[in-house]
mmCIF file of C-alpha atoms in Angstrom:
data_model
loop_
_atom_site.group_PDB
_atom_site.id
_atom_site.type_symbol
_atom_site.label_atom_id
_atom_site.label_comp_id
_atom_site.label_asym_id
_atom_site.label_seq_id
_atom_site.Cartn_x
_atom_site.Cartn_y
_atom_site.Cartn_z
ATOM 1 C CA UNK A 16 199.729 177.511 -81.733
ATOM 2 C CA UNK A 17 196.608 178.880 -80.674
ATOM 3 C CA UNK A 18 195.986 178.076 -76.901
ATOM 4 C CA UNK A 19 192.392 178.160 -76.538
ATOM 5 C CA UNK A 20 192.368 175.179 -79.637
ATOM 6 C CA UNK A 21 194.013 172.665 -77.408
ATOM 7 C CA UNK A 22 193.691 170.662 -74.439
ATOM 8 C CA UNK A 23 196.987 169.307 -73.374
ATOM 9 C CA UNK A 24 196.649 166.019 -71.295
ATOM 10 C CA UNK A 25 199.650 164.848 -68.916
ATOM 11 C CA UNK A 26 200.828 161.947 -67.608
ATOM 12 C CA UNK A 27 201.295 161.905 -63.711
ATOM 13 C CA UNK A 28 204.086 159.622 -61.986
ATOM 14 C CA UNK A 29 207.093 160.007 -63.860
ATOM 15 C CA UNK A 30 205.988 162.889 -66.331
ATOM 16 C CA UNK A 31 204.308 165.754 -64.289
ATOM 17 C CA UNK A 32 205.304 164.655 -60.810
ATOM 18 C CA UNK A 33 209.183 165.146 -60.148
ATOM 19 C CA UNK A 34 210.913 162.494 -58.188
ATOM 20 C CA UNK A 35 209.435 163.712 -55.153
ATOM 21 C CA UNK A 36 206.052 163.600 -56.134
ATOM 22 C CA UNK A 37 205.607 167.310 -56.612
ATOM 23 C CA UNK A 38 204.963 169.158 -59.606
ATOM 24 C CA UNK A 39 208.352 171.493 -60.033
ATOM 25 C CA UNK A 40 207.684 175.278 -60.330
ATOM 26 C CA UNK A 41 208.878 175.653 -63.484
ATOM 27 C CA UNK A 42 206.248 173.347 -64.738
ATOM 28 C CA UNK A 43 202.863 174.820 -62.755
ATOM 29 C CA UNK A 44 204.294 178.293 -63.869
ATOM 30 C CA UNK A 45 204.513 176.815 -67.753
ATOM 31 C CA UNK A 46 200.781 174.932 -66.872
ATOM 32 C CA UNK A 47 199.523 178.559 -65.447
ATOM 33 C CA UNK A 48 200.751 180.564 -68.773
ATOM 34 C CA UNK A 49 199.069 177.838 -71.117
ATOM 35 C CA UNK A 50 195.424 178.018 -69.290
ATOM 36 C CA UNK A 51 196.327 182.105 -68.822
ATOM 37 C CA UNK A 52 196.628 182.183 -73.001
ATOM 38 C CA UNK A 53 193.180 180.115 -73.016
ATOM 39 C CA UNK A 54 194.583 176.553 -73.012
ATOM 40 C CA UNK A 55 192.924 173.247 -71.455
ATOM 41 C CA UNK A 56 195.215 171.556 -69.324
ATOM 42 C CA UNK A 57 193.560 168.044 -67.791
ATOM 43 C CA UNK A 58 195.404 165.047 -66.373
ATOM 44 C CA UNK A 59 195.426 161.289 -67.771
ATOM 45 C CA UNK A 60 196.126 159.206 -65.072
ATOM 46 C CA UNK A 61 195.805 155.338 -63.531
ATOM 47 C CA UNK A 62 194.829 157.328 -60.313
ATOM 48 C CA UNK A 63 191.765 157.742 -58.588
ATOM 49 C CA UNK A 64 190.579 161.441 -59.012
ATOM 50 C CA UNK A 65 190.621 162.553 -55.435
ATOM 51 C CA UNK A 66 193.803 160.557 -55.198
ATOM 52 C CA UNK A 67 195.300 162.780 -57.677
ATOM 53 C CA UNK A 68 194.405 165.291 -56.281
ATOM 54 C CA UNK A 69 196.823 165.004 -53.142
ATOM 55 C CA UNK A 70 199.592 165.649 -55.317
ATOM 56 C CA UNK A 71 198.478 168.494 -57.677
ATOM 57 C CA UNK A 72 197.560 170.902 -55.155
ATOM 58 C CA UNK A 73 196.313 174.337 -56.810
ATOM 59 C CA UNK A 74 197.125 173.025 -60.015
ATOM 60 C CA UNK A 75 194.103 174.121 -62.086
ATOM 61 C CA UNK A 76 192.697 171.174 -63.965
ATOM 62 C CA UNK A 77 190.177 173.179 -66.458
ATOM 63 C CA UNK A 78 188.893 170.397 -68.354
ATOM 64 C CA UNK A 79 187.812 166.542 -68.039
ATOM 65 C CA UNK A 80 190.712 164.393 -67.042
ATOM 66 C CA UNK A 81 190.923 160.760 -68.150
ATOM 67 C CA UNK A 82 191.374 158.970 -64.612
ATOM 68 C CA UNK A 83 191.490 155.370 -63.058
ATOM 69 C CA UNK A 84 194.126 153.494 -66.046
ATOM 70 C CA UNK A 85 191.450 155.059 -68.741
ATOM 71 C CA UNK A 86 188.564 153.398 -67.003
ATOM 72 C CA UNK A 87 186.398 156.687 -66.645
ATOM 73 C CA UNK A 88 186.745 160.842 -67.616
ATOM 74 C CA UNK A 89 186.130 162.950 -64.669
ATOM 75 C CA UNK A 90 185.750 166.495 -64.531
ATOM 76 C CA UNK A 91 186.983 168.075 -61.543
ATOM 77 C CA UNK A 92 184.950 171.510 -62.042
ATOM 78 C CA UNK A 93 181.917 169.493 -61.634
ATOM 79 C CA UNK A 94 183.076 166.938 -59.248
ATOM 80 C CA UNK A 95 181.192 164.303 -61.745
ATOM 81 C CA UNK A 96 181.880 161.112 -63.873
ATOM 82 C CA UNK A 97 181.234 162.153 -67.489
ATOM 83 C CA UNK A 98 181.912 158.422 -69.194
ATOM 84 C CA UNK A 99 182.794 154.992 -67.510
ATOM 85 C CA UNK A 100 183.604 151.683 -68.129
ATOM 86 C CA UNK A 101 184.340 148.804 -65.827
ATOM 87 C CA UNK A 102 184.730 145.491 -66.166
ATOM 88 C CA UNK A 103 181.684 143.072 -66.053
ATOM 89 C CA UNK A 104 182.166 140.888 -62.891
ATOM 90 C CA UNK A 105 181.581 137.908 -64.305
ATOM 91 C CA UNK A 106 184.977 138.497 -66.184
ATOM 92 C CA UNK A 107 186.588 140.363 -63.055
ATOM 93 C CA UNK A 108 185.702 138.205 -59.841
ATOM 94 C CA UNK A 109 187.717 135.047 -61.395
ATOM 95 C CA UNK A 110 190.730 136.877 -61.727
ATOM 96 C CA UNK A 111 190.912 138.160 -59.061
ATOM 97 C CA UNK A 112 189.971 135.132 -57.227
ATOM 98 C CA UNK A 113 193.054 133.582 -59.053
ATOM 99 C CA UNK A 114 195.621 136.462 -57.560
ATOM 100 C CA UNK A 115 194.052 136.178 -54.104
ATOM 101 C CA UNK A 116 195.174 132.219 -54.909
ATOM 102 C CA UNK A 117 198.434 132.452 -55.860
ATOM 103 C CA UNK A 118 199.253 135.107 -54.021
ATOM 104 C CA UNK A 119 197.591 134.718 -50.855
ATOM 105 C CA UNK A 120 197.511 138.475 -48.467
ATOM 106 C CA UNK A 121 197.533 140.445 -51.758
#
C-alpha cells in the first residue's frame, strides 16, 4: 500500500485510546511510521476538537478530522471548520425541552 494514497481515520474511546485514555506507544510509534511513509492520519470522533485534543497529546493529526458525532470536519493545522451541519432549532429546542422534562437536572 502506498502511504501517501491514504488517509486513515480512527475512532477515539475504545479504539485509539487504551483503557486509560492514552494512546499506547506502540500505536503513536505505528501512527508516526504511517505519516513518516507519507500517510494521512486524522481522527473521527463524537468529541469536540479541542476536547480531543486533551487526550492525543503530540499525536500529529495531518489532515481534516471528522469531529462532534459527524456533525462538522475540522482541520487542526488550520484551527478551522471546513464543513458543518447542525440541527435546525426548531427541530432541536423541543427535544431537548422534552429531556429537561423527564429528566429534570440533566
Amino acid at each position: 500500500m502506498d502511504a501517501g494514497k491514504t488517509i486513515l481515520f480512527s475512532d477515539m474511546d475504545g479504539t485509539l485510546l487504551n483503557s486509560e485514555s492514552q494512546v499506547s506507544p506502540r500505536d503513536r510509534a505505528a501512527i508516526e511510521d504511517y505519516i513518516g511513509r507519507g500517510g494521512r492520519f486524522a481522527i473521527s470522533t463524537g468529541r469536540q476538537p479541542q476536547n480531543a485534543l486533551l487526550y492525543l497529546p503530540n499525536i500529529p493529526l495531518n489532515a481534516p478530522s471528522v469531529v462532534l458525532n459527524g456533525a462538522a470536519v475540522y482541520d487542526y493545522g488550520t484551527g478551522l471548520y471546513s464543513h458543518t451541519r447542525f440541527l435546525r432549532r426548531e427541530l432541536s429546542d423541543p427535544v431537548l425541552r422534552r429531556c429537561l422534562r423527564e429528566i429534570p437536572g440533566l
